[in-house]
Coordinates of C-alpha atoms in Angstrom, one line a residue:
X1 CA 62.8 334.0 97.2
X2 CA 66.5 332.2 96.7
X3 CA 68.2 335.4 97.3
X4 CA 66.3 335.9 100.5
X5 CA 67.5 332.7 101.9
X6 CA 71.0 333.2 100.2
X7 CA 71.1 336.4 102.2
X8 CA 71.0 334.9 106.0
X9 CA 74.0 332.5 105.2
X10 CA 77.4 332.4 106.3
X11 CA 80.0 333.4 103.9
X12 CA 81.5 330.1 103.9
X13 CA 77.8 328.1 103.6
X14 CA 77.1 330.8 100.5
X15 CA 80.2 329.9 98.8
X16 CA 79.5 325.9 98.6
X17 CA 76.1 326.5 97.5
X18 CA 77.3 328.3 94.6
X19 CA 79.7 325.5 93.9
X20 CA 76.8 323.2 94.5
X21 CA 75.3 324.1 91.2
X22 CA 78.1 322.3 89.6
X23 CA 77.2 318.7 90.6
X24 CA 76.5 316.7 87.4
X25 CA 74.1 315.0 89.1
X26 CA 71.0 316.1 91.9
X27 CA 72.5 314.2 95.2
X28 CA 76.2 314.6 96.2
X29 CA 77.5 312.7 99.5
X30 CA 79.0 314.5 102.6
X31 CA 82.5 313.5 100.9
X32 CA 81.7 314.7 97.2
X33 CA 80.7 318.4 98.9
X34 CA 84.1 318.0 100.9
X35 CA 85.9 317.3 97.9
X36 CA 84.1 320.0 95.9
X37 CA 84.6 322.6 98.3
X38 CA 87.9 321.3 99.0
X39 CA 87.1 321.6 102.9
X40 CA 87.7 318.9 105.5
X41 CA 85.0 316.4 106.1
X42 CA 83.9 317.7 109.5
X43 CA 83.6 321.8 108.3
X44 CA 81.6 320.4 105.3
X45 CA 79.2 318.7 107.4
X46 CA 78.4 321.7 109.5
X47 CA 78.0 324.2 106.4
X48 CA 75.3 321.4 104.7
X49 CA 73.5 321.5 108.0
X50 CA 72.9 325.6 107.8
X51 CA 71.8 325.0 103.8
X52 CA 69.5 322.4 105.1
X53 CA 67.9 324.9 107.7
X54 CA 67.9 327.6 105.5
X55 CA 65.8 324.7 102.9
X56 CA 68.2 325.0 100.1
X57 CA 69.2 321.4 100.8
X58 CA 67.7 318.2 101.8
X59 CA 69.2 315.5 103.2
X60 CA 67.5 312.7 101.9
X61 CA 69.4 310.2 103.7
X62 CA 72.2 310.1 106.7
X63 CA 75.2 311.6 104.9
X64 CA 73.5 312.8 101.1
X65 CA 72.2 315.4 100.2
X66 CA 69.6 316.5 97.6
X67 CA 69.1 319.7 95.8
X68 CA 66.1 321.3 93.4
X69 CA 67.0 321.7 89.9
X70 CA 65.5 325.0 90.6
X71 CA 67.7 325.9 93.2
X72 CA 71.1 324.4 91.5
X73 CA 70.4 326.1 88.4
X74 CA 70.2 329.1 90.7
X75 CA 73.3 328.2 92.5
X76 CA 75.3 327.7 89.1
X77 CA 74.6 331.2 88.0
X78 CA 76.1 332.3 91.2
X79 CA 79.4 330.4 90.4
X80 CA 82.1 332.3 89.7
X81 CA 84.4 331.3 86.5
X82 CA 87.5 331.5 89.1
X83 CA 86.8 328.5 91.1
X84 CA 84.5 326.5 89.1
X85 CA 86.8 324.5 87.2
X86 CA 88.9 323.5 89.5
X87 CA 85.7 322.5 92.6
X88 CA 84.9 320.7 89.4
X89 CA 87.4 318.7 89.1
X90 CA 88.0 317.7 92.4
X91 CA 84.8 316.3 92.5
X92 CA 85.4 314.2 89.6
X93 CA 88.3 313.2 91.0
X94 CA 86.2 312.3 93.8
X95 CA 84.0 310.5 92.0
X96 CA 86.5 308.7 89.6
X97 CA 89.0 308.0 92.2
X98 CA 86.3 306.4 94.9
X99 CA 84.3 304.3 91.6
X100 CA 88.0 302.8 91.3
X101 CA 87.9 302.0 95.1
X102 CA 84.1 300.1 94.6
X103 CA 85.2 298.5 91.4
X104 CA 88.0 297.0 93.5
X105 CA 86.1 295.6 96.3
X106 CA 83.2 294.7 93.8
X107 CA 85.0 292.4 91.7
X108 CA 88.3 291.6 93.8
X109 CA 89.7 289.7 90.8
X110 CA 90.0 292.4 88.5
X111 CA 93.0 294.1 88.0
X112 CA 92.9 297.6 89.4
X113 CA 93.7 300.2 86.5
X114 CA 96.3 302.7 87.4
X115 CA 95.3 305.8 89.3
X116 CA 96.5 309.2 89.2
X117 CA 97.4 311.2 93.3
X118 CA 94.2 313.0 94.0
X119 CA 94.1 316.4 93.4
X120 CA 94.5 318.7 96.7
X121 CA 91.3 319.0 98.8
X122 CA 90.1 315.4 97.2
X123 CA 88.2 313.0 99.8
X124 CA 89.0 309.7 98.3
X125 CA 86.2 307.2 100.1
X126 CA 87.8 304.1 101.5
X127 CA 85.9 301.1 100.6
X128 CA 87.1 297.7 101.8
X129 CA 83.5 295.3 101.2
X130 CA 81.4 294.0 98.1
X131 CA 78.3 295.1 100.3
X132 CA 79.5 298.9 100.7
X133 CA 81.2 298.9 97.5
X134 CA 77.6 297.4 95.8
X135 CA 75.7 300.3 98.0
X136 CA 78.0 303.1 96.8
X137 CA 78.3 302.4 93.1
X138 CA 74.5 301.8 92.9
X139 CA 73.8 304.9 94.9
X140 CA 76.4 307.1 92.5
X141 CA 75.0 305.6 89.5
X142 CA 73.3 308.4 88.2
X143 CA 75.9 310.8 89.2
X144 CA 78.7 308.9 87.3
X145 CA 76.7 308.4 84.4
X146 CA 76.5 312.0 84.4
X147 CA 79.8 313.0 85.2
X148 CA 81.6 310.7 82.7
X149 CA 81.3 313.3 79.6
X150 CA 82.5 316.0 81.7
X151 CA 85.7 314.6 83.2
X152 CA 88.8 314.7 81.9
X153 CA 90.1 311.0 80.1
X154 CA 91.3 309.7 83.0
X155 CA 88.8 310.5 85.3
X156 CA 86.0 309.6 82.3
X157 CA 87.8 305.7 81.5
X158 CA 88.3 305.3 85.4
X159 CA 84.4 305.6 85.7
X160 CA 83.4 303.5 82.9
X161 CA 86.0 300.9 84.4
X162 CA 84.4 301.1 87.7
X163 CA 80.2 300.6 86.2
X164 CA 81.2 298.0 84.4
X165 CA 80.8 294.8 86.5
X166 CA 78.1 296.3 88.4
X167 CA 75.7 297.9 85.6
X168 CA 76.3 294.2 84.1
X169 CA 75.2 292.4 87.1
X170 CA 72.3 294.7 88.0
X171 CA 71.1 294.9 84.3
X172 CA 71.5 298.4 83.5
X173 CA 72.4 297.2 80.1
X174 CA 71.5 300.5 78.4
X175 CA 74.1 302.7 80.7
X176 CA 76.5 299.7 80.7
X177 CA 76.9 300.4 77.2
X178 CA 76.8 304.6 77.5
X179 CA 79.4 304.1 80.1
X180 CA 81.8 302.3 77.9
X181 CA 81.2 304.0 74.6
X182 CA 82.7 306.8 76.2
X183 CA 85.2 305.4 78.1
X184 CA 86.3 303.9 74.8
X185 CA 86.7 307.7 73.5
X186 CA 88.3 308.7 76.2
X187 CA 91.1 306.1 76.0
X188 CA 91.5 307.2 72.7
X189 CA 93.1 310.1 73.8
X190 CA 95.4 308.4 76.0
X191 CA 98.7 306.4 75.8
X192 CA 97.0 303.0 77.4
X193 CA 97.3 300.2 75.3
X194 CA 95.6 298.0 78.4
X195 CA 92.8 299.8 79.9
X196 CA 91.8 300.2 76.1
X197 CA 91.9 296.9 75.6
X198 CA 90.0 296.2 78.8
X199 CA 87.1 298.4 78.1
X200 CA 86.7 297.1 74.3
X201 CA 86.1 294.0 75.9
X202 CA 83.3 295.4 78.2
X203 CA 81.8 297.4 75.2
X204 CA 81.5 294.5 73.6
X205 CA 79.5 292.9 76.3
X206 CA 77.2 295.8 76.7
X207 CA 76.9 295.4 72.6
X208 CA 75.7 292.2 73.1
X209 CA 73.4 292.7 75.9
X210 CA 71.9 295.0 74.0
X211 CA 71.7 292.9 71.0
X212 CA 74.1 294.1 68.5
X213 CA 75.9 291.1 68.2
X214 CA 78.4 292.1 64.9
X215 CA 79.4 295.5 66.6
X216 CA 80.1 293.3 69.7
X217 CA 82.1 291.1 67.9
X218 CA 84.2 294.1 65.8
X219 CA 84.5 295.6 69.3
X220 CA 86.2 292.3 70.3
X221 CA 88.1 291.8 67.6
X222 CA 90.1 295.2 68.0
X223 CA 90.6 294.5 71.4
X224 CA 92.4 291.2 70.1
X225 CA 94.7 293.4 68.5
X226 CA 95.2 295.8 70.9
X227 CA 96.3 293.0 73.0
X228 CA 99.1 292.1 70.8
X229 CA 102.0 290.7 72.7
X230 CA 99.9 290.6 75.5
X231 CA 99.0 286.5 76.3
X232 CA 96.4 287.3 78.7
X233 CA 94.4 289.6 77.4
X234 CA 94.1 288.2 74.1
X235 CA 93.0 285.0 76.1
X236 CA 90.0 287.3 77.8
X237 CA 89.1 288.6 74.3
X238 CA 88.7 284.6 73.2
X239 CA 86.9 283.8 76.1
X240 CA 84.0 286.4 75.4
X241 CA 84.1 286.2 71.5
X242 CA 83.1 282.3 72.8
X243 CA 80.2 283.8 74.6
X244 CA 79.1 285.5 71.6
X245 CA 78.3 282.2 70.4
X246 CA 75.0 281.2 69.4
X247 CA 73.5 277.9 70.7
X248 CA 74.3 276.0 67.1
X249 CA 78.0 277.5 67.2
X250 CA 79.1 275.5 70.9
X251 CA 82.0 273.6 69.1
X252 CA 83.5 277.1 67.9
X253 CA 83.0 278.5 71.6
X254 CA 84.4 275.4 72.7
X255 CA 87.5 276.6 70.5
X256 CA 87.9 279.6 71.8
X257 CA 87.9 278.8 75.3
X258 CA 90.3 275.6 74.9
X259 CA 92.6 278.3 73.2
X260 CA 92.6 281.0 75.6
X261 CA 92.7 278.4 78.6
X262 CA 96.2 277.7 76.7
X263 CA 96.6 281.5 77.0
X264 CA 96.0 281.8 80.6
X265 CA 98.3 278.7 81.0
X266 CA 101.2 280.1 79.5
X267 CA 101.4 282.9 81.5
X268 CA 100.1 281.6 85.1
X269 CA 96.6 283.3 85.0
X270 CA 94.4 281.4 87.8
X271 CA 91.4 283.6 87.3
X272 CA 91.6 283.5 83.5
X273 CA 92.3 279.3 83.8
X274 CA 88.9 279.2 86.3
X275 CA 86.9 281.5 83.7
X276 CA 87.8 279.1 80.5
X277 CA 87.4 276.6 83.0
X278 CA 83.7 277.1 83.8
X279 CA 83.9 278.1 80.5
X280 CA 84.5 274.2 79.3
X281 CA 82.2 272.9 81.6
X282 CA 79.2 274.8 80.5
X283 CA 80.0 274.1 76.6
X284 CA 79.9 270.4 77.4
X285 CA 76.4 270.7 79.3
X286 CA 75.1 272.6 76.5
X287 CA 76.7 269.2 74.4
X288 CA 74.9 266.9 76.0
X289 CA 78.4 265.5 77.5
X290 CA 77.2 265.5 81.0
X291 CA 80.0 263.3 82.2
X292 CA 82.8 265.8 80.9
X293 CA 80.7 268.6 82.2
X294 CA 80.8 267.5 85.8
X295 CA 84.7 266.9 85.3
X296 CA 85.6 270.2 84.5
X297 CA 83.1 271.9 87.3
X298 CA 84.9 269.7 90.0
X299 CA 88.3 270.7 88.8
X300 CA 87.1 274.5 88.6
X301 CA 85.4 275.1 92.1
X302 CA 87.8 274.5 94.1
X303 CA 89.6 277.8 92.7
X304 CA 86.8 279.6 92.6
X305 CA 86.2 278.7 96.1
X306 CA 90.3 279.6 96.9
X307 CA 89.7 283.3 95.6
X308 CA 86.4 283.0 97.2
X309 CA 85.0 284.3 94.2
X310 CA 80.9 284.3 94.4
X311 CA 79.5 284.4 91.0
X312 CA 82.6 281.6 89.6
X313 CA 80.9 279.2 92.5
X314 CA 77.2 280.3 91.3
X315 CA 78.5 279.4 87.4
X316 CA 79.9 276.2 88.6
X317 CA 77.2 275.4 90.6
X318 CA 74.8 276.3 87.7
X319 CA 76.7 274.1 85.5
X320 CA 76.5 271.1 87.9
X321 CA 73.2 271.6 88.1
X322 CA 72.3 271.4 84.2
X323 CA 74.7 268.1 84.0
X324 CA 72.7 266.0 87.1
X325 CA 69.8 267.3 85.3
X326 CA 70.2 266.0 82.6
X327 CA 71.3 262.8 83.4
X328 CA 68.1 262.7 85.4
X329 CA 69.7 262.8 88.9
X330 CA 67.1 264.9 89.8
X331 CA 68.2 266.1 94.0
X332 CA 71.5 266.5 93.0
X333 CA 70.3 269.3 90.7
X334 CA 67.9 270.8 93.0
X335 CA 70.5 271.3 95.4
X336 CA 73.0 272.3 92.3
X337 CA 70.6 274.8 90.9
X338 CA 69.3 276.3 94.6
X339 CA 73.0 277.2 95.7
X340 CA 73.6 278.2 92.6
X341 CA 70.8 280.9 92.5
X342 CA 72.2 281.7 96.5
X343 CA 75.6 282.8 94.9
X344 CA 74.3 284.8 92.2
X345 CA 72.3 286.6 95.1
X346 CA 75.4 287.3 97.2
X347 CA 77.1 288.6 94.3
X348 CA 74.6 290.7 93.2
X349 CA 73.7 289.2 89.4
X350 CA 69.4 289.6 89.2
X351 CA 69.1 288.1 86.0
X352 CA 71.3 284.8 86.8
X353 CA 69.8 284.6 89.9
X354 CA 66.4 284.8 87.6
X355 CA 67.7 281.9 85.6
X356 CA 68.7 279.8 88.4
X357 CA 65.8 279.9 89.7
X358 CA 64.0 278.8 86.6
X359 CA 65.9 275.6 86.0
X360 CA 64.7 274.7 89.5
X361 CA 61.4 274.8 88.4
X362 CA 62.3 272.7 85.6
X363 CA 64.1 270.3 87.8
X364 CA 61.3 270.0 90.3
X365 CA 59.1 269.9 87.5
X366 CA 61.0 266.9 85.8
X367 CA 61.0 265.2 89.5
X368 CA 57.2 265.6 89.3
X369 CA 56.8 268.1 92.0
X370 CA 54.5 271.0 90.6
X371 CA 54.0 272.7 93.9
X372 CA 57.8 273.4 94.5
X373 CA 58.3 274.3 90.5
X374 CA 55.7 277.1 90.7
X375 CA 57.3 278.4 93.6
X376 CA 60.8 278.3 91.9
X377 CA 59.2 279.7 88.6
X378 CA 57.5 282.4 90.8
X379 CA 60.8 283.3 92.3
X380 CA 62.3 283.8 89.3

């Protein structure tokens, strides 16, 4: 029945369904066929529009495409060894290469790794918003995930860099932790003493969303070290082994954090200052030194707010809020807690935006107004 169909198509349409059957994943966009294929954007398009009318392709949705497992197993036994290795790799690079553009406009205040020229034929995807770069990492998910073990170790680290933020935010803790495990291997095969020391850093945070709180902490610690020389970066390391913390440890988190905001000091690092920043403020709430707590969130916000930086407002915000609470002033934090919960929904974190929404229940609930706490509860 395939090779019936296979039969009425053009020459060109035949040849990227065979190097269809190569996609690591079952949906590829209009520019991950270009790049496979290594035709323009325009030519692509027309030669997925005969595979769709010859129902060897759907297109699920304007500009991606689906294919059966049936019929891509069928099309990767029509691959031929000469060109499958390299359609493969452009559309890693593809895939790698565009991840590095989302991660970018995710999470403007990372640092963006260094990136190899695409290889000829590649469609890099310009992204240039945290709303399309949210859409296209969420939508590629899947296909990342399983492209990472095939690519080479740039292209594998450059996708692990690029999940990070977002499988963190969204709560794909599981993958978050895939994702960096082998990133993590694949810097081990390269000569990148930073974007090692980077991704230790985010494997220990999927460790430790996933409950393995010692491995998250040796995963930090060799980061430390990898970091030698490097002010910064052993100030980032300090400022998650301080979120490792348990609730009875504050005053050693508060140690950490007052030691890598000295770090971030010394070598000019606004974001990293605003991070141990927050950082201080929340410590203090969790004290019970509400005074000191508001201090440090005043100080903070207005850099967040400089690098317009959504979730560093929604932290600050949420840290406000726990300090009014609890020194009872009870509309302040309502109006703390509900902007904080609005921040973490523009940038895209469910399970703080969960939170949030549960200490305004317990604020309305403290101001004695059950009707507006179940609501906030049922939010959450």
């Amino acid at each position: 029945m395939f090779s019936h169909s296979c039969k009425a198509l053009s020459p060109q349409a035949l040849r990227l369904f065979r190097l269809l059957g190569l996609m690591p994943g079952s949906g590829i966009s209009l520019a991950g066929a270009a790049s496979l294929a290594g035709l323009g954007l325009s030519e692509t398009r027309a030669l997925l529009a005969e595979l769709a009318r010859a129902n060897l392709l759907d297109e699920s949705e304007p500009g991606r495409f689906t294919c059966h497992d049936l019929l891509r197993d069928y099309a990767a036994e029509l691959a031929g060894d000469d060109e499958r290795d390299e359609a493969l790799h452009r559309l890693l690079d593809h895939l790698a290469l565009t991840s590095v553009e989302a991660g970018v406009a995710f999470t403007p205040t990372r640092h963006r790794p260094h990136t190899p020229e695409p290889a000829a034929g590649v469609v890099v995807t310009p992204i240039s918003t945290y709303e399309e770069a949210l859409a296209w990492l969420m939508t590629e998910h899947p296909t990342l995930m399983s492209a990472m073990p095939h690519g080479t170790p740039t292209q594998t680290w450059l996708m692990g860099w690029s999940l990070a933020d977002v499988l963190d935010r969204q709560a794909h803790y599981r993958d978050l932790l895939t994702s960096q495990q082998l990133a993590v291997a694949a810097l081990e095969q390269l000569d990148d003493t930073d974007g090692l020391g980077r991704t230790l850093i985010n494997l220990g945070r999927g460790l430790a969303r996933t409950g393995r709180l010692d491995e998250a902490t040796a995963a930090l610690e060799r980061a430390f070290d990898v970091y030698e020389g490097n002010p910064a970066g052993q100030a980032g390391v300090l400022l998650n082994i301080a979120m490792l913390c348990p609730d009875d440890r504050i005053a050693e988190a508060m140690e950490h954090t007052r030691r890598g905001l000295a770090l971030f000091e010394e070598c000019g690092d606004q974001y990293g200052q605003a991070n141990a920043l927050t950082g201080l403020a929340w410590g203090h709430g969790k004290l019970g030194e509400y005074a000191m707590a508001i201090d440090y969130a005043q100080r903070v916000m207005p850099m967040w707010q400089a690098m317009g930086h959504v979730l560093g407002q929604g932290e600050t915000w949420d840290n406000l809020g726990t300090a009014y609470l609890g020194l009872g002033e009870h509309a302040k934090a309502v109006e703390a807690f509900t902007r904080s919960a609005e921040h973490f929904r523009l940038g895209g974190d469910r399970s703080l935006e969960a939170d949030a929404y549960e200490e305004l229940g317990d604020t309305h609930a403290a101001a004695g107004d059950t009707e507006l706490a179940r609501e906030a509860w049922q939010t959450s």
